[in-house]
Each structure stands twice: as C-alpha cells, then as structure tokens.
Coordinates of C-alpha atoms in Angstrom, one line a residue:
M1044 CA 135.7 -97.6 169.5
G1045 CA 135.7 -97.4 165.3
K1046 CA 131.5 -98.0 165.2
K1047 CA 131.2 -95.5 167.2
N1048 CA 133.1 -93.1 165.4
K1049 CA 131.9 -94.5 162.3
K1050 CA 128.2 -93.8 163.6
E1051 CA 128.9 -90.2 164.2
K1052 CA 130.6 -89.5 160.7
K1053 CA 127.6 -90.5 159.3
V1054 CA 125.0 -88.6 161.8
K1055 CA 127.5 -85.7 161.2
G1056 CA 127.4 -86.0 157.1
A1057 CA 123.8 -86.3 157.3
E1058 CA 123.1 -82.7 159.1
K1059 CA 125.8 -81.4 156.6
T1060 CA 123.7 -82.3 153.9
A1061 CA 120.6 -81.1 155.8
A1062 CA 122.5 -77.8 156.3
K1063 CA 123.2 -77.6 152.0
M1064 CA 119.7 -78.4 151.1
E1065 CA 118.3 -76.4 153.2
K1066 CA 121.1 -73.2 152.0
K1067 CA 120.4 -74.0 148.1
V1068 CA 116.3 -73.8 149.2
S1069 CA 117.0 -70.8 150.6
K1070 CA 119.3 -69.2 147.5
R1071 CA 116.0 -71.0 145.4
S1072 CA 112.9 -69.8 147.5
K1073 CA 114.3 -65.7 146.8
K1074 CA 113.6 -66.8 143.2
D1075 CA 110.3 -68.3 143.6
E1076 CA 109.1 -65.4 146.2
L1077 CA 107.6 -64.0 143.2
C1078 CA 105.2 -66.2 142.1
V1079 CA 104.2 -66.3 146.1
A1080 CA 105.0 -62.8 147.6
H1081 CA 101.7 -63.7 149.4
L1082 CA 104.3 -64.8 151.6
S1083 CA 102.4 -63.7 154.6
P1084 CA 99.8 -64.2 157.7
S1085 CA 96.9 -64.8 155.4
T1086 CA 99.2 -67.6 153.0
P1087 CA 97.4 -70.6 152.8
R1088 CA 99.1 -73.1 155.0
L1089 CA 99.3 -76.5 156.8
N1090 CA 101.0 -78.0 159.7
A1091 CA 102.4 -75.3 160.8
S1092 CA 101.9 -74.8 165.2
L1093 CA 99.6 -72.1 166.6
S1094 CA 99.7 -71.1 170.3
A1095 CA 98.2 -68.5 172.9
H1096 CA 100.9 -65.7 174.0
P1097 CA 100.4 -66.0 177.7
E1098 CA 100.3 -63.2 178.6
K1099 CA 98.9 -60.5 175.9
D1100 CA 96.0 -60.8 173.5
E1101 CA 98.2 -62.5 170.9
L1102 CA 98.8 -66.2 169.4
I1103 CA 101.9 -66.8 168.2
L1104 CA 102.6 -68.9 164.5
F1105 CA 105.4 -70.3 163.2
G1106 CA 106.8 -72.5 160.3
G1107 CA 104.4 -74.8 158.1
E1108 CA 104.4 -76.2 154.6
F1109 CA 102.4 -75.0 151.4
Y1110 CA 102.3 -77.1 147.8
N1111 CA 101.1 -75.8 145.0
G1112 CA 100.8 -78.6 143.1
K1113 CA 104.7 -78.6 142.0
K1114 CA 107.5 -77.3 144.7
T1115 CA 106.9 -77.9 148.4
F1116 CA 107.3 -74.8 150.6
L1117 CA 108.7 -74.5 154.2
Y1118 CA 108.4 -71.4 156.5
N1119 CA 110.4 -71.4 159.6
D1120 CA 109.1 -67.4 159.6
L1121 CA 106.9 -66.0 162.7
F1122 CA 103.4 -64.2 162.8
F1123 CA 102.0 -61.8 165.4
Y1124 CA 97.9 -62.1 166.1
N1125 CA 96.5 -59.5 167.6
I1126 CA 93.7 -60.4 169.1
K1127 CA 91.9 -56.6 169.7
K1128 CA 93.2 -55.5 166.5
N1129 CA 92.3 -58.1 164.4
T1130 CA 95.6 -57.8 162.8
W1131 CA 98.8 -60.4 161.5
V1132 CA 102.3 -59.3 162.0
K1133 CA 105.6 -60.4 160.7
S1134 CA 108.3 -60.8 163.7
D1135 CA 111.8 -60.4 162.0
I1136 CA 113.8 -62.0 164.5
P1137 CA 117.8 -63.3 164.1
N1138 CA 118.9 -66.6 164.5
P1139 CA 115.5 -68.7 164.4
P1140 CA 115.2 -72.2 163.5
P1141 CA 115.5 -73.8 160.4
R1142 CA 112.3 -73.9 158.2
R1143 CA 110.1 -76.5 159.0
C1144 CA 106.3 -78.1 159.3
A1145 CA 104.6 -80.8 161.4
H1146 CA 106.9 -79.9 165.1
Q1147 CA 105.8 -79.5 168.7
A1148 CA 105.3 -76.0 169.9
V1149 CA 104.2 -75.1 173.7
V1150 CA 104.1 -71.1 175.3
V1151 CA 104.5 -71.6 179.3
P1152 CA 104.4 -68.6 181.5
Q1153 CA 108.1 -68.2 183.1
A1154 CA 110.0 -65.7 182.4
G1155 CA 107.4 -63.7 181.3
G1156 CA 106.4 -66.3 178.7
Q1157 CA 108.9 -68.8 176.5
L1158 CA 107.8 -70.4 173.0
W1159 CA 108.8 -73.9 173.0
V1160 CA 109.8 -75.6 169.8
F1161 CA 110.7 -79.3 168.9
G1162 CA 111.4 -81.2 165.7
G1163 CA 109.1 -81.3 162.5
E1164 CA 110.4 -81.7 159.7
F1165 CA 112.1 -80.5 156.4
A1166 CA 111.2 -81.8 152.6
S1167 CA 113.0 -81.2 149.5
P1168 CA 110.8 -78.6 147.3
D1169 CA 109.7 -81.9 145.2
G1170 CA 108.5 -83.3 148.8
E1171 CA 110.8 -86.4 147.5
Q1172 CA 113.3 -86.3 150.2
F1173 CA 112.5 -85.8 154.3
Y1174 CA 115.2 -84.7 157.0
H1175 CA 114.2 -84.9 160.2
Y1176 CA 114.4 -82.6 162.8
K1177 CA 115.1 -83.5 167.0
D1178 CA 116.8 -80.2 167.6
L1179 CA 115.1 -78.5 171.0
W1180 CA 114.3 -74.5 171.4
V1181 CA 113.4 -71.7 173.0
L1182 CA 111.6 -68.0 172.0
H1183 CA 111.7 -65.7 174.9
L1184 CA 108.6 -63.8 174.2
N1185 CA 109.1 -60.4 176.8
T1186 CA 113.1 -59.9 174.6
H1187 CA 112.4 -61.7 171.7
V1188 CA 115.7 -63.9 171.4
W1189 CA 115.8 -67.2 170.0
E1190 CA 117.7 -70.0 171.8
Q1191 CA 118.8 -73.5 170.6
V1192 CA 118.9 -75.4 173.6
K1193 CA 121.6 -78.2 173.1
V1194 CA 121.4 -81.0 176.0
P1195 CA 122.0 -84.9 175.0
G1196 CA 119.4 -87.3 175.5
A1197 CA 116.6 -85.9 173.3
P1198 CA 114.5 -88.0 171.0
S1199 CA 114.7 -89.2 167.5
G1200 CA 114.3 -86.9 165.0
R1201 CA 110.4 -87.7 164.3
S1202 CA 107.8 -85.3 162.9
G1203 CA 103.7 -85.6 163.8
H1204 CA 104.6 -86.1 167.5
R1205 CA 102.7 -84.2 170.4
M1206 CA 104.4 -81.9 173.2
V1207 CA 102.2 -81.0 175.9
L1208 CA 103.2 -79.2 179.6
S1209 CA 102.9 -81.3 181.8
K1210 CA 104.0 -79.3 185.4
R1211 CA 107.3 -78.5 184.6
Q1212 CA 108.4 -80.4 182.3
L1213 CA 107.1 -80.7 178.2
L1214 CA 106.2 -84.2 177.9
I1215 CA 106.4 -86.0 174.1
F1216 CA 104.9 -88.7 172.7
G1217 CA 105.0 -90.8 168.9
G1218 CA 105.5 -89.0 165.8
F1219 CA 106.9 -90.8 162.6
H1220 CA 109.9 -90.9 161.4
E1221 CA 110.7 -91.8 157.1
S1222 CA 112.9 -91.8 154.7
T1223 CA 113.3 -92.4 150.8
R1224 CA 113.2 -96.0 151.1
D1225 CA 111.4 -96.6 155.0
Y1226 CA 109.7 -95.0 157.3
I1227 CA 109.2 -96.1 161.0
Y1228 CA 106.1 -94.9 163.6
Y1229 CA 106.6 -94.3 167.6
N1230 CA 105.1 -94.8 170.6
D1231 CA 107.9 -93.7 173.2
V1232 CA 107.4 -90.8 176.1
H1233 CA 110.4 -88.2 176.7
T1234 CA 110.2 -85.8 178.7
F1235 CA 112.2 -82.2 179.4
N1236 CA 112.7 -80.8 182.4
L1237 CA 112.7 -76.9 182.4
D1238 CA 114.2 -76.1 185.7
T1239 CA 117.3 -78.7 185.1
F1240 CA 117.2 -78.6 181.2
T1241 CA 117.3 -82.2 181.0
W1242 CA 116.0 -85.6 179.2
S1243 CA 114.3 -88.4 180.1
R1244 CA 113.0 -90.8 178.3
L1245 CA 110.0 -92.7 180.5
S1246 CA 109.6 -96.2 180.6
P1247 CA 105.8 -96.8 181.9
T1248 CA 104.2 -99.7 183.0
G1249 CA 101.0 -101.3 181.2
T1250 CA 99.8 -101.6 177.9
P1251 CA 101.0 -98.6 175.6
P1252 CA 99.4 -97.0 172.3
S1253 CA 100.6 -98.9 169.3
P1254 CA 103.0 -96.8 167.4
R1255 CA 101.1 -93.5 165.7
S1256 CA 101.8 -89.6 164.8
A1257 CA 98.5 -86.4 164.4
C1258 CA 97.4 -88.2 167.4
A1259 CA 95.4 -85.6 170.3
L1260 CA 97.9 -85.6 173.4
T1261 CA 95.7 -83.5 176.2
P1262 CA 97.2 -83.1 180.1
S1263 CA 95.3 -82.9 182.9
P1264 CA 95.4 -78.9 184.5
D1265 CA 97.1 -80.7 188.2
G1266 CA 99.7 -82.8 185.1
S1267 CA 98.7 -86.1 187.2
C1268 CA 97.7 -87.6 183.9
V1269 CA 98.0 -86.9 180.0
V1270 CA 95.1 -88.5 177.3
V1271 CA 96.2 -89.7 173.8
Y1272 CA 94.0 -90.5 171.3
G1273 CA 93.2 -91.3 168.4
G1274 CA 96.0 -91.1 166.0
Y1275 CA 97.5 -92.4 162.2
S1276 CA 100.0 -95.0 161.1
K1277 CA 101.4 -96.6 157.7
L1278 CA 101.8 -100.2 159.1
V1279 CA 99.3 -102.2 157.7
R1280 CA 101.3 -103.9 154.1
S1281 CA 98.5 -104.4 150.9
K1282 CA 98.8 -107.4 148.8
K1283 CA 100.3 -105.9 146.3
D1284 CA 103.0 -104.7 148.5
V1285 CA 101.3 -101.0 148.8
D1286 CA 101.1 -99.5 152.5
K1287 CA 98.2 -99.0 153.6
G1288 CA 97.5 -96.4 156.5
S1289 CA 95.7 -96.8 159.5
I1290 CA 93.3 -94.6 161.2
H1291 CA 92.8 -94.6 165.2
S1292 CA 90.2 -94.0 167.1
D1293 CA 90.9 -95.2 170.5
M1294 CA 91.9 -93.8 173.6
F1295 CA 94.7 -94.1 176.8
L1296 CA 95.7 -93.0 179.7
L1297 CA 99.1 -92.2 181.1
K1298 CA 98.8 -92.0 184.9
R1299 CA 101.7 -90.4 187.2
E1300 CA 102.3 -91.9 190.2
G1301 CA 104.2 -92.2 193.5
I1302 CA 106.3 -88.4 195.1
E1303 CA 108.1 -86.7 192.4
D1304 CA 111.5 -88.0 192.9
Q1305 CA 110.0 -91.5 192.2
E1306 CA 107.1 -91.3 190.0
K1307 CA 106.2 -94.1 188.3
W1308 CA 104.4 -93.7 184.8
V1309 CA 101.6 -96.1 183.8
W1310 CA 99.4 -97.0 181.4
S1311 CA 96.2 -98.1 180.8
R1312 CA 92.8 -98.3 178.1
V1313 CA 90.2 -95.7 178.4
S1314 CA 86.7 -96.0 177.0
P1315 CA 84.2 -92.9 177.4
S1316 CA 81.0 -91.9 177.0
G1317 CA 78.8 -89.8 175.0
M1318 CA 78.9 -89.1 170.9
K1319 CA 82.3 -89.8 169.9
P1320 CA 83.7 -88.6 166.5
N1321 CA 83.6 -91.1 163.7
P1322 CA 87.5 -92.2 162.5
R1323 CA 89.0 -89.2 161.5
S1324 CA 93.2 -88.5 161.4
G1325 CA 94.1 -84.3 160.2
F1326 CA 92.1 -83.3 162.5
S1327 CA 92.7 -79.6 164.5
L1328 CA 93.3 -79.5 168.7
A1329 CA 92.9 -77.1 171.5
L1330 CA 93.3 -77.6 174.9
A1331 CA 90.3 -75.2 176.8
P1332 CA 89.6 -74.7 180.6
G1333 CA 87.7 -77.2 182.3
N1334 CA 90.0 -79.8 181.8
R1335 CA 88.3 -80.1 178.8
F1336 CA 90.0 -79.9 174.7
L1337 CA 88.5 -79.4 171.6
L1338 CA 88.3 -81.7 167.7
F1339 CA 87.4 -80.0 164.7
G1340 CA 87.8 -81.5 161.2
G1341 CA 89.6 -83.8 159.9
V1342 CA 89.8 -86.5 157.3
C1343 CA 88.9 -89.9 156.9
D1344 CA 90.5 -91.5 153.3
E1345 CA 89.4 -94.6 152.1
E1346 CA 92.1 -96.1 150.1
E1347 CA 92.1 -99.1 147.9
E1348 CA 95.2 -100.9 146.0
E1349 CA 95.4 -97.6 143.7
T1350 CA 93.1 -94.5 145.1
L1351 CA 92.8 -92.6 147.9
E1352 CA 90.1 -90.5 148.5
G1353 CA 89.2 -88.5 152.1
D1354 CA 86.0 -87.1 153.2
F1355 CA 86.8 -84.2 154.9
Y1356 CA 84.8 -82.7 158.3
N1357 CA 84.1 -79.6 159.2
D1358 CA 82.5 -80.7 162.7
L1359 CA 83.8 -79.8 166.7
Y1360 CA 83.6 -81.9 169.3
Q1361 CA 84.9 -81.7 173.5
Y1362 CA 85.9 -84.1 175.6
D1363 CA 85.7 -84.1 179.2
L1364 CA 88.7 -85.0 181.0
G1365 CA 87.0 -85.2 184.5
K1366 CA 83.7 -86.8 183.4
N1367 CA 85.2 -89.3 180.5
R1368 CA 82.6 -88.4 177.6
W1369 CA 82.9 -87.0 174.7
F1370 CA 80.3 -84.3 173.0
S1371 CA 79.0 -83.0 169.9
L1372 CA 79.3 -79.8 170.2
Q1373 CA 76.1 -77.9 167.4
L1374 CA 76.4 -74.2 167.2
K1375 CA 73.0 -71.9 168.0
G1376 CA 72.9 -70.0 165.5
S1377 CA 72.3 -66.1 166.1
K1378 CA 69.8 -63.6 166.7
S1379 CA 69.0 -61.5 164.1
E1380 CA 67.0 -58.1 164.5
K1381 CA 63.3 -58.6 165.1
K1382 CA 61.1 -59.3 161.6
K1383 CA 57.7 -58.3 161.9
R1384 CA 55.3 -61.3 160.8
R1385 CA 51.5 -61.3 159.7
R1386 CA 49.6 -64.1 161.2
G1387 CA 45.4 -64.7 160.6
K1388 CA 42.7 -63.9 163.0
K1389 CA 41.8 -67.1 165.5
E1390 CA 37.9 -66.4 164.5
Q1391 CA 38.4 -66.4 160.7
G1392 CA 40.2 -70.2 161.4
V1393 CA 38.1 -71.9 163.0
S1394 CA 34.8 -70.6 161.1
E1395 CA 36.1 -71.4 158.2
G1396 CA 38.7 -74.6 159.0
H1397 CA 37.3 -78.0 158.9
G1398 CA 38.6 -80.6 160.2
S1399 CA 40.4 -81.3 164.1
K1400 CA 42.7 -78.4 166.1
E1401 CA 45.6 -80.1 165.0
G1402 CA 45.4 -80.0 161.8
K1403 CA 44.6 -76.1 161.2
E1404 CA 47.5 -75.9 163.4
A1405 CA 49.4 -78.1 160.9
E1406 CA 48.2 -76.8 157.8
E1407 CA 49.4 -73.0 159.6
L1408 CA 52.8 -74.9 159.7
E1409 CA 55.5 -75.3 156.9
Q1410 CA 58.1 -78.4 157.5
H1411 CA 61.1 -76.4 155.6
G1412 CA 63.5 -78.6 155.0
P1413 CA 67.9 -78.5 154.7
V1414 CA 68.7 -76.3 152.5
E1415 CA 72.5 -76.1 150.5
V1416 CA 74.0 -72.9 150.3
V1417 CA 76.9 -73.7 147.6
K1418 CA 79.9 -70.6 147.5
E1419 CA 82.1 -71.1 144.5
I1420 CA 85.3 -69.2 144.7
V1421 CA 87.5 -68.3 141.6
A1422 CA 91.0 -68.9 141.1
D1423 CA 93.7 -67.1 139.3
D1424 CA 93.8 -70.0 137.5
G1425 CA 90.5 -70.3 136.6
T1426 CA 89.4 -73.4 138.5
V1427 CA 86.3 -72.8 140.3
M1428 CA 86.5 -74.0 143.9
T1429 CA 82.6 -75.0 145.1
I1430 CA 82.0 -75.4 149.0
K1431 CA 78.8 -76.5 149.8
E1432 CA 77.1 -76.0 153.9
V1433 CA 74.2 -77.6 155.2
I1434 CA 71.4 -74.9 156.7
P1435 CA 69.4 -77.2 159.1
G1436 CA 65.3 -77.1 158.6
T1437 CA 63.2 -74.5 160.2
L1438 CA 59.9 -74.4 161.2
V1439 CA 58.4 -71.6 160.1
E1440 CA 54.3 -70.2 159.9
E1441 CA 52.6 -69.2 156.9
E1442 CA 51.5 -65.4 156.6
S1443 CA 48.0 -63.9 156.3
E1444 CA 46.8 -60.2 155.8
E1445 CA 45.5 -60.1 158.6
E1446 CA 47.7 -59.3 162.2
E1447 CA 50.8 -58.1 162.8
E1448 CA 53.5 -59.8 165.0
E1449 CA 57.3 -59.2 165.9
E1450 CA 59.6 -61.9 166.7
E1451 CA 62.4 -62.7 167.0
A1452 CA 64.5 -65.1 163.9
T1453 CA 67.4 -67.1 164.1
V1454 CA 69.9 -67.1 161.4
A1455 CA 71.6 -70.4 161.2
P1456 CA 75.4 -69.9 162.2
M1457 CA 77.8 -70.3 158.9
E1458 CA 81.2 -72.6 159.5
P1459 CA 84.8 -73.1 158.2
C1460 CA 84.6 -75.4 155.3
P1461 CA 85.7 -79.4 156.2
R1462 CA 89.2 -79.4 156.3
S1463 CA 92.4 -81.2 158.0
S1464 CA 95.7 -80.2 158.9
G1465 CA 94.2 -76.7 160.3
M1466 CA 95.4 -75.5 163.4
A1467 CA 94.0 -74.6 166.8
A1468 CA 94.2 -72.7 169.7
V1469 CA 92.5 -71.3 172.7
K1470 CA 92.5 -67.7 174.1
H1471 CA 89.9 -66.0 176.8
G1472 CA 87.1 -68.0 176.2
K1473 CA 86.9 -68.5 172.5
L1474 CA 88.6 -70.9 170.3
Y1475 CA 90.9 -69.7 166.8
L1476 CA 91.3 -71.7 164.0
Y1477 CA 93.3 -70.9 160.8
G1478 CA 94.4 -73.1 157.9
G1479 CA 94.4 -75.9 156.8
M1480 CA 93.5 -78.1 154.0
F1481 CA 91.2 -79.8 151.5
E1482 CA 91.2 -81.3 148.2
V1483 CA 88.7 -81.6 145.2
G1484 CA 89.4 -84.2 142.6
D1485 CA 93.5 -84.2 142.4
R1486 CA 93.7 -80.2 143.2
Q1487 CA 95.0 -79.8 146.8
F1488 CA 93.2 -76.4 148.5
T1489 CA 95.7 -75.1 151.0
L1490 CA 93.8 -72.6 153.2
G1491 CA 94.7 -69.0 155.0
D1492 CA 91.5 -68.2 156.5
L1493 CA 90.9 -67.4 160.4
Y1494 CA 87.7 -67.9 162.3
A1495 CA 86.5 -67.9 165.6
L1496 CA 84.3 -69.4 167.8
D1497 CA 83.1 -67.8 171.5
L1498 CA 82.9 -71.0 173.6
H1499 CA 80.7 -69.6 175.8
K1500 CA 77.8 -68.6 173.3
M1501 CA 78.4 -71.1 170.3
D1502 CA 76.4 -69.1 168.0
Q1503 CA 78.8 -69.0 165.6
W1504 CA 81.8 -68.5 163.6
E1505 CA 83.4 -65.1 163.0
V1506 CA 85.0 -64.4 160.3
L1507 CA 88.5 -63.1 160.8
V1508 CA 90.3 -63.2 157.3
E1509 CA 89.2 -64.8 154.4
M1510 CA 89.9 -67.5 152.5
D1511 CA 92.0 -65.3 149.1
P1512 CA 91.4 -66.8 145.7
K1513 CA 94.7 -65.0 144.5
T1514 CA 96.7 -67.6 147.5
Q1515 CA 95.4 -70.0 145.3
E1516 CA 97.7 -71.2 142.7
W1517 CA 97.9 -74.4 141.4
L1518 CA 100.8 -75.1 138.5
E1519 CA 100.9 -78.6 136.7
E1520 CA 103.3 -80.2 136.7
S1521 CA 106.0 -81.1 134.1
E1522 CA 108.6 -83.8 133.5
S1523 CA 111.4 -82.1 132.6
E1524 CA 110.7 -79.4 135.7
S1525 CA 110.1 -81.8 137.9
G1526 CA 113.7 -83.6 136.4
D1527 CA 115.6 -80.2 137.3
E1528 CA 114.7 -79.7 140.6
E1529 CA 115.9 -83.2 141.8
E1530 CA 118.7 -82.7 140.1
E1531 CA 119.3 -79.3 141.7
A1532 CA 118.3 -80.7 144.9
G1533 CA 120.9 -83.1 145.4
G1534 CA 119.2 -85.7 145.4
G1535 CA 120.9 -88.8 145.6
E1536 CA 123.8 -87.2 148.0
L1537 CA 120.9 -87.3 150.7
E1538 CA 119.2 -89.9 150.1
D1539 CA 122.1 -91.8 151.0
E1540 CA 122.9 -90.2 154.2
E1541 CA 119.6 -90.1 155.4
S1542 CA 119.2 -93.9 154.6
D1543 CA 122.1 -94.0 157.2
E1544 CA 121.0 -92.4 159.7
V1545 CA 117.3 -94.1 160.1
S1546 CA 119.4 -97.3 160.1
D1547 CA 120.7 -96.0 163.5
D1548 CA 116.9 -94.6 164.3
I1549 CA 116.1 -98.0 164.0
G1550 CA 119.0 -99.4 165.9
R1551 CA 118.7 -97.4 168.5

C-alpha cells in the first residue's frame, strides 16, 4: 500500500512540474512573440498533425514545434485551411490540449466529425528537458469544443507513435519516451473503443516489429489489418558509448482474426515487391483511396562517432496494400501553350545530306541533358538558402528556317524542396504537403509552405503557400543566454521527477 501511494505521488509530482513549466513558458512566450510574431498558419513548423476534415473541404492543422537556433517553440493552436478559398483561418477554441509536438491526430466522421489527439511531447525552450503526454482529447468539429477523455488503461506517455482508425477503434503502435538520462522505444499495440470509451492492450501472436517510432501505420479499408513500415530507433551503442540511430525499412502485417467478441491479432512479416524507397526516417505519410498509402521525402542520416549528416529527399512513393507492391511515382509535367517551331524541308535534307537515314535523323535531334535549377532564398539575417532541383533531359529537334509547325511542349514539373518531418493529408483526390525541415550545415530550416498534387493527373505540384524568407530567423546561442534559460526553466526539479516517471514506465 505504501509503495503504491509513493508511486502515485511521483507521477502526480511530475505532472505538477510539467504544469508549472508549461505556465512559466507560456508567460515567457508572450515576450517571445515580439520576435516570432509570424505565429500564423504559415509559421514554419514540423511534427504537427495535418488532417482532412471528414465533412467539409478543409484541412486541420494542430500543434507542432519551431526551433530558431536558440529556443524551441511549441504550439497548441488550431488552424483550418479552406481548400476552395485557399485561406487559413485560426480557430481560438477555449480549453485546448497543452502545447505539444510529435503527437497523433485522427479524424472520424461520427457526430458531425471529430478530431482525436493522443500523446506527444512538451520540451523546455532549450530543448534539454522533455515531458511525454499520455492524455486523450477529442475536438467536436460541429460545435468547436475541446474535451479531454479521462479513462483508465491508457498507454504510457510517449511521442513519435502512430495512430489510425480501424473499424470503430483508434489503434496505437510504437513511439518512444525520453528523459535526460534514458530513453525507451515501444512496439506495443493499444486500442481505444469509440463506442464504449475503453482502452485495451492487445497481445498479438507471431513475431512483432522491433521497438520503433516514426513508422508508417496504415489500415485496410475493411479494418481487417494494419501495415507497419519502417521507422527509427536508437538502440545501437557504438564503441565510444555514443548511441547511434537505426533506420528500419522492414514491413509487418497485423491481422485481425476471428469474430468480433473473440477476435485475435496476429503479426507476420511482409516482403513487398516493386520499387521500394531506400531506407529513411522522417518521411511524410498520407492515406489515399484505393487501399494505398503515400510516402514523401524524409532523411537518411549518416552517423559517425561525433558527426551527423543527412541526405534529404523529395521523392514520392505509393504502397498498394491489395497488391503488396511499392510504386515510385513520377510526375508527367504540364502541357504549355502550343509553340511554333520551324523544321527544314525533307527534300532539302535528302539532297544535301550524306550517309544513312538514321544518321540524318540523329543529326536533326539534339540531346539535352539534365538541367539543374538553382533557387536562392535570402533570410533576414543574410543567410542564403540554396535549393537545387534537377529537371530530366529531353530530346529537342534542331530548328531551321523553312517550315513552321505547332507542337505542345511539356514543362518539367517543379517539386517541393527535399525535407523531413513534414505533414501530409489527402482530400478529394489531392495530396497536400505542409511544412517540415531541412538542414544546411549546422543550421536547420523549418518550412511553412503548402503544396498540392492532383493524384489523378500527376502532372505537377501546385504551390498554395510559398516559403517566406522572413520566417527563417536563426539565432546563434551564447553561453550566458543558455545558462539563463536553464535557470528559468527550473531544470533540476523537472529532471528529477521526470526520471521517477521514466522508472515507473519501465517498471510497468
């Protein structure tokens, strides 16, 4: 009995400390808003949630984080993007969840539409201390009311997990929990019943995926199974006692068997065919119609003993669950207006030319190799961001002055710049991509742009909101400022109590 009371006191102590920290940071953030007054839908951010409204032509953006080189800002603001009007609207709904990032959000159509949010993390401004949430919230979209659902049996606090809707249940897999002295990755599976409002921990048979976070989790349309792909974990310890990350590229199937009241779940390894993505983490994921999911971008980090370098991507892949096959999606490019072109007369070419017919045709065709388009964006502090895109080569016929013809030229498609940790959603056959980040040297650029891609035409990305260079503020951290921040955040108190909570989580 005494141990139980002591354990409860530790957990409550950690929650109180997190609440104090949230209140303190909230006061400080009002002052900080003077230097980041661009807190708006176009505010650069990553690790937020982007969802398609189940009833309206809208996207829903909640939470996320932004780092300016010195401080970490976390959000609990809520924005609605009107697809038809191409406008963002901030919705100030009272009593929202605490600020967080790396959470999960799922929309369901019942009761006029609901947005369910679980977990995530809160970090101190210096990014050295963390608090992982295990709370469950629902936003009633028809009445614009936030409600916290407090029921026992919830998964332990975590972030980087994945949550999907499977039949009438929210299904949660994986994630991680980190403190100042330790971390743990999960591969457990939990469900929340939307009818009975009860949590359950599943005990599937078979061989499960290794513990991981930031994986792809997608359900089948009939709710009979879910697919787990990829992810990231930090489980490998190098020679110099430095923890190295591990990027996963394996795939697993979690299948539901038996009748509803006596159903069982079974893990099995899956070996898909087709053109698979190369190993990466931080990719954007979106569920698409037709039993598919889409994967965009990501980063492959190359970790040495004391250095970390990453290759960022902006490619697009599709996995078809019915065919168990990967597809690399290539854009077709848009058709421009008809352009006039001159071509030499055939008779003149034959009379003056020498050699074979194939040789003449080869002379009339000029091979244009890949063209590198370089776009430079200058931030307020003078830093130049260079974004390079390669346009594939084309065959272009040489022009002469004799004959005029009309032809349709294909314009090479422009694409979002390479990035990781962006947010993606599909609505009315279009893929929407928002935000994320990429790195140049030691500097991190957080993005606030918005793109759309018609999945039927597959011609080109449409730029809805361009990246604003004014939001690319980067502050160099000084030792004195860093020390003041740690003192303000009350580092020792949170570290001790957070460590207690981590120990309890491991014990369970």
